[in-house]
Amino acid sequence: MVGGLFKNMKYNLDFWRNNIYINDNVLQAAHEVGAVKVVSCLSTCIFPDKTTYPIDETMIHNGPPHESNFGYAYAKRMIDVHNRAYFQQHGRCYTAVIPTNVFGPHDNFSIEDGHVLPGLIHKPLMVWGSGTPRRQFIYSLDLARLFLWVLREYPEVDPIILSVGEEDEVSIKEAADAVVQALGFKGEVVYNTSKADGQFKKTASNAKLRHYLPDFTFTPFKQALKETCDWFVANYDAARK
């Protein structure tokens, strides 16, 4: 179960219970049928709210997550505990990846339930919040290539962050401006500061990923965003929204 900031704020209990059930059922079923590798997906929102930056894989359990999505964050942290326990007791190589903000074709473009970039693409050009928070975005096609590498070659039980570099972090305002450019929008962009900003930043280090894949090339942000906007326009009737 996944959703954007405002859905998380409204349904913390549902996010906790449903994801805990999913975690346990999937990993236990995999163990019972003899699956030798499972790759689960975590999120940078699981990291402590009060922390130093950049965050890395060793810091997951160092403090409470942001209050806005504590149910989802704690449930996702438990996958790391699950994985380590299956390895300790049964020798299973179950692991997890931690992507930053994912976007791309076939995303969920729901204004209420979607994440920030698909939400910006779908809604009229009113941005919820001040536009100052900063995020790292990873194109879904790049993430798919990295998922296959993790499944086939990544040898560790400990999780790994899948992200562009710290230098590629952008503000929500910069992301909104990029959407405006990609869609050819000529009107005014309005920032609704009555809406919460959420966590200001979650800057993640991809040093561990670069240790394994120093030559991996990410799709440039504006190119990936243009491809995503073009897909959304061409497939508007069928897109999740």
mmCIF file of C-alpha atoms in Angstrom:
data_model
loop_
_atom_site.group_PDB
_atom_site.id
_atom_site.type_symbol
_atom_site.label_atom_id
_atom_site.label_comp_id
_atom_site.label_asym_id
_atom_site.label_seq_id
_atom_site.Cartn_x
_atom_site.Cartn_y
_atom_site.Cartn_z
ATOM 1 C CA MET A 1 0.000 0.000 0.000
ATOM 2 C CA VAL A 2 1.506 3.294 -1.088
ATOM 3 C CA GLY A 3 0.442 6.905 -1.494
ATOM 4 C CA GLY A 4 1.537 10.509 -1.444
ATOM 5 C CA LEU A 5 2.008 12.871 1.490
ATOM 6 C CA PHE A 6 -1.630 13.776 2.086
ATOM 7 C CA LYS A 7 -2.974 10.224 1.888
ATOM 8 C CA ASN A 8 -0.268 9.115 4.337
ATOM 9 C CA MET A 9 -1.195 11.889 6.771
ATOM 10 C CA LYS A 10 -4.836 10.747 6.705
ATOM 11 C CA TYR A 11 -4.396 6.955 6.926
ATOM 12 C CA ASN A 12 -1.308 6.151 9.025
ATOM 13 C CA LEU A 13 -2.975 3.127 10.658
ATOM 14 C CA ASP A 14 -4.039 1.632 7.323
ATOM 15 C CA PHE A 15 -0.553 2.098 5.903
ATOM 16 C CA TRP A 16 0.985 0.403 8.959
ATOM 17 C CA ARG A 17 -1.363 -2.607 9.128
ATOM 18 C CA ASN A 18 -1.656 -3.347 5.420
ATOM 19 C CA ASN A 19 2.066 -3.121 4.753
ATOM 20 C CA ILE A 20 2.976 -5.262 7.768
ATOM 21 C CA TYR A 21 0.585 -7.947 6.474
ATOM 22 C CA ILE A 22 2.069 -7.701 2.972
ATOM 23 C CA ASN A 23 5.636 -7.924 4.289
ATOM 24 C CA ASP A 24 5.005 -11.054 6.322
ATOM 25 C CA ASN A 25 2.823 -12.854 3.779
ATOM 26 C CA VAL A 26 5.162 -12.257 0.824
ATOM 27 C CA LEU A 27 8.394 -13.179 2.598
ATOM 28 C CA GLN A 28 6.956 -16.217 4.351
ATOM 29 C CA ALA A 29 5.387 -17.470 1.103
ATOM 30 C CA ALA A 30 8.722 -16.987 -0.674
ATOM 31 C CA HIS A 31 10.490 -18.953 2.047
ATOM 32 C CA GLU A 32 7.949 -21.783 1.977
ATOM 33 C CA VAL A 33 8.290 -22.281 -1.796
ATOM 34 C CA GLY A 34 12.087 -22.119 -1.624
ATOM 35 C CA ALA A 35 12.680 -18.758 -3.307
ATOM 36 C CA VAL A 36 16.393 -18.041 -2.981
ATOM 37 C CA LYS A 37 16.183 -14.284 -3.669
ATOM 38 C CA VAL A 38 13.569 -11.650 -2.871
ATOM 39 C CA VAL A 39 14.022 -7.938 -3.556
ATOM 40 C CA SER A 40 11.650 -5.700 -1.590
ATOM 41 C CA CYS A 41 11.161 -1.987 -2.143
ATOM 42 C CA LEU A 42 11.594 0.498 0.696
ATOM 43 C CA SER A 43 11.522 4.312 0.571
ATOM 44 C CA THR A 44 13.672 7.219 1.708
ATOM 45 C CA CYS A 45 10.777 8.309 3.935
ATOM 46 C CA ILE A 46 11.782 5.522 6.354
ATOM 47 C CA PHE A 47 14.871 7.448 7.465
ATOM 48 C CA PRO A 48 14.894 9.499 10.687
ATOM 49 C CA ASP A 49 13.318 12.938 10.457
ATOM 50 C CA LYS A 50 16.088 14.486 12.559
ATOM 51 C CA THR A 51 19.333 13.396 10.955
ATOM 52 C CA THR A 52 22.493 14.482 9.195
ATOM 53 C CA TYR A 53 22.819 14.560 5.421
ATOM 54 C CA PRO A 54 23.388 12.800 3.180
ATOM 55 C CA ILE A 55 21.533 9.797 4.582
ATOM 56 C CA ASP A 56 22.907 6.325 3.881
ATOM 57 C CA GLU A 57 21.914 2.693 4.378
ATOM 58 C CA THR A 58 23.382 2.465 7.894
ATOM 59 C CA MET A 59 21.026 5.141 9.301
ATOM 60 C CA ILE A 60 17.601 3.535 8.788
ATOM 61 C CA HIS A 61 16.880 2.768 12.451
ATOM 62 C CA ASN A 62 18.654 5.743 14.052
ATOM 63 C CA GLY A 63 15.533 7.667 15.107
ATOM 64 C CA PRO A 64 11.801 8.194 14.449
ATOM 65 C CA PRO A 65 10.647 9.037 10.910
ATOM 66 C CA HIS A 66 8.729 12.165 9.936
ATOM 67 C CA GLU A 67 5.376 12.353 11.714
ATOM 68 C CA SER A 68 3.404 12.734 8.482
ATOM 69 C CA ASN A 69 3.892 9.106 7.388
ATOM 70 C CA PHE A 70 5.083 7.229 10.467
ATOM 71 C CA GLY A 71 2.776 4.249 9.806
ATOM 72 C CA TYR A 72 4.160 3.570 6.336
ATOM 73 C CA ALA A 73 7.740 4.358 7.375
ATOM 74 C CA TYR A 74 7.839 1.973 10.339
ATOM 75 C CA ALA A 75 6.168 -0.805 8.312
ATOM 76 C CA LYS A 76 8.774 -0.429 5.588
ATOM 77 C CA ARG A 77 11.607 -0.437 8.133
ATOM 78 C CA MET A 78 10.374 -3.819 9.318
ATOM 79 C CA ILE A 79 11.236 -5.339 5.931
ATOM 80 C CA ASP A 80 14.900 -4.792 6.800
ATOM 81 C CA VAL A 81 14.329 -6.599 10.112
ATOM 82 C CA HIS A 82 12.478 -9.395 8.294
ATOM 83 C CA ASN A 83 15.292 -9.829 5.786
ATOM 84 C CA ARG A 84 18.014 -10.016 8.417
ATOM 85 C CA ALA A 85 15.982 -12.534 10.431
ATOM 86 C CA TYR A 86 15.398 -14.812 7.423
ATOM 87 C CA PHE A 87 19.127 -14.733 6.686
ATOM 88 C CA GLN A 88 20.087 -15.408 10.317
ATOM 89 C CA GLN A 89 17.635 -18.275 10.784
ATOM 90 C CA HIS A 90 17.318 -19.783 7.294
ATOM 91 C CA GLY A 91 20.209 -18.398 5.234
ATOM 92 C CA ARG A 92 17.859 -16.669 2.786
ATOM 93 C CA CYS A 93 19.325 -13.870 0.677
ATOM 94 C CA TYR A 94 16.307 -11.586 0.907
ATOM 95 C CA THR A 95 17.233 -7.934 0.451
ATOM 96 C CA ALA A 96 15.701 -4.515 -0.222
ATOM 97 C CA VAL A 97 16.288 -1.440 -2.337
ATOM 98 C CA ILE A 98 15.626 2.154 -1.272
ATOM 99 C CA PRO A 99 14.736 4.283 -4.309
ATOM 100 C CA THR A 100 14.337 8.031 -4.080
ATOM 101 C CA ASN A 101 11.217 9.632 -5.647
ATOM 102 C CA VAL A 102 10.229 7.497 -8.650
ATOM 103 C CA PHE A 103 8.421 8.843 -11.729
ATOM 104 C CA GLY A 104 7.788 7.780 -15.302
ATOM 105 C CA PRO A 105 5.227 6.393 -17.767
ATOM 106 C CA HIS A 106 2.442 4.259 -16.237
ATOM 107 C CA ASP A 107 2.747 6.104 -12.899
ATOM 108 C CA ASN A 108 -0.220 6.878 -10.635
ATOM 109 C CA PHE A 109 -1.169 10.426 -11.634
ATOM 110 C CA SER A 110 -3.840 10.826 -8.942
ATOM 111 C CA ILE A 111 -3.769 14.339 -7.485
ATOM 112 C CA GLU A 112 -4.559 13.087 -3.967
ATOM 113 C CA ASP A 113 -2.901 9.653 -3.910
ATOM 114 C CA GLY A 114 0.043 10.065 -6.274
ATOM 115 C CA HIS A 115 3.557 11.244 -5.555
ATOM 116 C CA VAL A 116 4.832 14.728 -6.276
ATOM 117 C CA LEU A 117 5.876 14.640 -9.958
ATOM 118 C CA PRO A 118 2.862 12.723 -11.359
ATOM 119 C CA GLY A 119 0.645 14.930 -9.200
ATOM 120 C CA LEU A 120 2.205 18.070 -10.684
ATOM 121 C CA ILE A 121 1.784 16.708 -14.210
ATOM 122 C CA HIS A 122 -1.933 15.953 -13.749
ATOM 123 C CA LYS A 123 -3.237 18.872 -11.697
ATOM 124 C CA PRO A 124 -3.864 22.434 -12.871
ATOM 125 C CA LEU A 125 -0.690 24.381 -12.162
ATOM 126 C CA MET A 126 -1.322 24.924 -8.471
ATOM 127 C CA VAL A 127 1.501 23.501 -6.366
ATOM 128 C CA TRP A 128 0.667 22.353 -2.841
ATOM 129 C CA GLY A 129 3.107 23.901 -0.377
ATOM 130 C CA SER A 130 5.798 26.538 -0.732
ATOM 131 C CA GLY A 131 7.891 24.793 -3.392
ATOM 132 C CA THR A 132 11.031 24.954 -1.244
ATOM 133 C CA PRO A 133 11.421 21.268 -0.159
ATOM 134 C CA ARG A 134 14.067 19.360 -2.087
ATOM 135 C CA ARG A 135 13.955 15.859 -3.569
ATOM 136 C CA GLN A 136 16.007 13.447 -5.678
ATOM 137 C CA PHE A 137 14.031 11.901 -8.538
ATOM 138 C CA ILE A 138 14.792 8.633 -10.319
ATOM 139 C CA TYR A 139 13.252 7.720 -13.683
ATOM 140 C CA SER A 140 11.304 4.472 -13.538
ATOM 141 C CA LEU A 141 13.125 3.015 -16.554
ATOM 142 C CA ASP A 142 16.484 3.605 -14.838
ATOM 143 C CA LEU A 143 15.113 2.055 -11.656
ATOM 144 C CA ALA A 144 13.942 -1.000 -13.617
ATOM 145 C CA ARG A 145 17.485 -1.598 -14.899
ATOM 146 C CA LEU A 146 18.851 -1.282 -11.373
ATOM 147 C CA PHE A 147 16.214 -3.662 -9.989
ATOM 148 C CA LEU A 148 17.347 -6.335 -12.433
ATOM 149 C CA TRP A 149 20.953 -5.820 -11.380
ATOM 150 C CA VAL A 150 20.004 -6.168 -7.689
ATOM 151 C CA LEU A 151 18.031 -9.339 -8.406
ATOM 152 C CA ARG A 152 20.798 -10.950 -10.457
ATOM 153 C CA GLU A 153 24.032 -9.667 -8.936
ATOM 154 C CA TYR A 154 23.725 -7.660 -5.693
ATOM 155 C CA PRO A 155 25.125 -10.016 -3.019
ATOM 156 C CA GLU A 156 24.090 -8.380 0.266
ATOM 157 C CA VAL A 157 21.128 -8.765 2.622
ATOM 158 C CA ASP A 158 21.634 -5.178 3.780
ATOM 159 C CA PRO A 159 19.586 -2.702 1.719
ATOM 160 C CA ILE A 160 20.977 -0.431 -0.966
ATOM 161 C CA ILE A 161 19.884 3.084 -1.945
ATOM 162 C CA LEU A 162 19.056 3.469 -5.655
ATOM 163 C CA SER A 163 19.304 7.147 -6.489
ATOM 164 C CA VAL A 164 20.817 9.834 -8.608
ATOM 165 C CA GLY A 165 23.616 11.753 -6.914
ATOM 166 C CA GLU A 166 23.246 14.435 -4.270
ATOM 167 C CA GLU A 167 24.158 17.041 -6.878
ATOM 168 C CA ASP A 168 20.976 16.172 -8.831
ATOM 169 C CA GLU A 169 18.584 17.079 -6.002
ATOM 170 C CA VAL A 170 15.974 19.673 -7.080
ATOM 171 C CA SER A 171 13.411 21.809 -5.273
ATOM 172 C CA ILE A 172 9.682 21.262 -5.802
ATOM 173 C CA LYS A 173 9.622 24.667 -7.502
ATOM 174 C CA GLU A 174 12.344 23.540 -9.913
ATOM 175 C CA ALA A 175 10.374 20.349 -10.575
ATOM 176 C CA ALA A 176 7.187 22.349 -11.204
ATOM 177 C CA ASP A 177 9.053 24.653 -13.594
ATOM 178 C CA ALA A 178 10.333 21.583 -15.462
ATOM 179 C CA VAL A 179 6.760 20.248 -15.769
ATOM 180 C CA VAL A 180 5.631 23.642 -17.103
ATOM 181 C CA GLN A 181 8.384 23.518 -19.722
ATOM 182 C CA ALA A 182 7.698 19.889 -20.679
ATOM 183 C CA LEU A 183 3.953 20.510 -21.128
ATOM 184 C CA GLY A 184 4.355 23.890 -22.826
ATOM 185 C CA PHE A 185 2.127 25.528 -20.190
ATOM 186 C CA LYS A 186 1.863 29.322 -20.593
ATOM 187 C CA GLY A 187 -0.204 30.255 -17.531
ATOM 188 C CA GLU A 188 0.665 31.200 -13.967
ATOM 189 C CA VAL A 189 1.970 28.722 -11.393
ATOM 190 C CA VAL A 190 0.332 29.254 -7.979
ATOM 191 C CA TYR A 191 1.799 27.951 -4.701
ATOM 192 C CA ASN A 192 -0.858 27.026 -2.127
ATOM 193 C CA THR A 193 1.038 27.622 1.108
ATOM 194 C CA SER A 194 -1.955 26.512 3.196
ATOM 195 C CA LYS A 195 -0.926 22.942 2.300
ATOM 196 C CA ALA A 196 1.837 21.166 4.213
ATOM 197 C CA ASP A 197 5.324 20.953 2.714
ATOM 198 C CA GLY A 198 6.164 17.641 4.395
ATOM 199 C CA GLN A 199 9.774 16.800 5.141
ATOM 200 C CA PHE A 200 12.083 19.545 3.839
ATOM 201 C CA LYS A 201 14.747 17.236 2.406
ATOM 202 C CA LYS A 202 15.795 13.583 2.318
ATOM 203 C CA THR A 203 19.146 13.887 0.561
ATOM 204 C CA ALA A 204 20.433 10.351 0.006
ATOM 205 C CA SER A 205 23.940 9.142 -0.765
ATOM 206 C CA ASN A 206 24.358 6.740 -3.676
ATOM 207 C CA ALA A 207 27.975 5.961 -2.722
ATOM 208 C CA LYS A 208 27.195 2.287 -2.130
ATOM 209 C CA LEU A 209 25.530 1.993 -5.539
ATOM 210 C CA ARG A 210 28.476 3.748 -7.181
ATOM 211 C CA HIS A 211 30.852 1.341 -5.448
ATOM 212 C CA TYR A 212 29.173 -1.514 -7.316
ATOM 213 C CA LEU A 213 28.213 0.336 -10.527
ATOM 214 C CA PRO A 214 30.559 3.309 -10.998
ATOM 215 C CA ASP A 215 29.655 3.705 -14.681
ATOM 216 C CA PHE A 216 25.842 3.516 -14.456
ATOM 217 C CA THR A 217 24.276 6.354 -16.465
ATOM 218 C CA PHE A 218 21.005 7.938 -15.325
ATOM 219 C CA THR A 219 18.597 9.524 -17.799
ATOM 220 C CA PRO A 220 18.847 13.338 -17.504
ATOM 221 C CA PHE A 221 15.982 14.679 -15.367
ATOM 222 C CA LYS A 222 14.436 16.995 -17.958
ATOM 223 C CA GLN A 223 14.598 14.333 -20.681
ATOM 224 C CA ALA A 224 12.938 11.769 -18.415
ATOM 225 C CA LEU A 225 10.282 14.278 -17.365
ATOM 226 C CA LYS A 226 9.528 15.207 -20.987
ATOM 227 C CA GLU A 227 9.106 11.511 -21.870
ATOM 228 C CA THR A 228 6.783 11.090 -18.873
ATOM 229 C CA CYS A 229 4.671 14.139 -19.769
ATOM 230 C CA ASP A 230 4.435 13.035 -23.404
ATOM 231 C CA TRP A 231 3.289 9.576 -22.278
ATOM 232 C CA PHE A 232 0.670 11.087 -19.952
ATOM 233 C CA VAL A 233 -0.759 13.319 -22.681
ATOM 234 C CA ALA A 234 -0.853 10.463 -25.221
ATOM 235 C CA ASN A 235 -2.431 8.029 -22.747
ATOM 236 C CA TYR A 236 -4.584 10.369 -20.660
ATOM 237 C CA ASP A 237 -7.767 8.288 -20.819
ATOM 238 C CA ALA A 238 -6.001 5.082 -19.747
ATOM 239 C CA ALA A 239 -3.595 6.597 -17.193
ATOM 240 C CA ARG A 240 -4.105 5.883 -13.494
ATOM 241 C CA LYS A 241 -5.603 9.001 -11.966
#
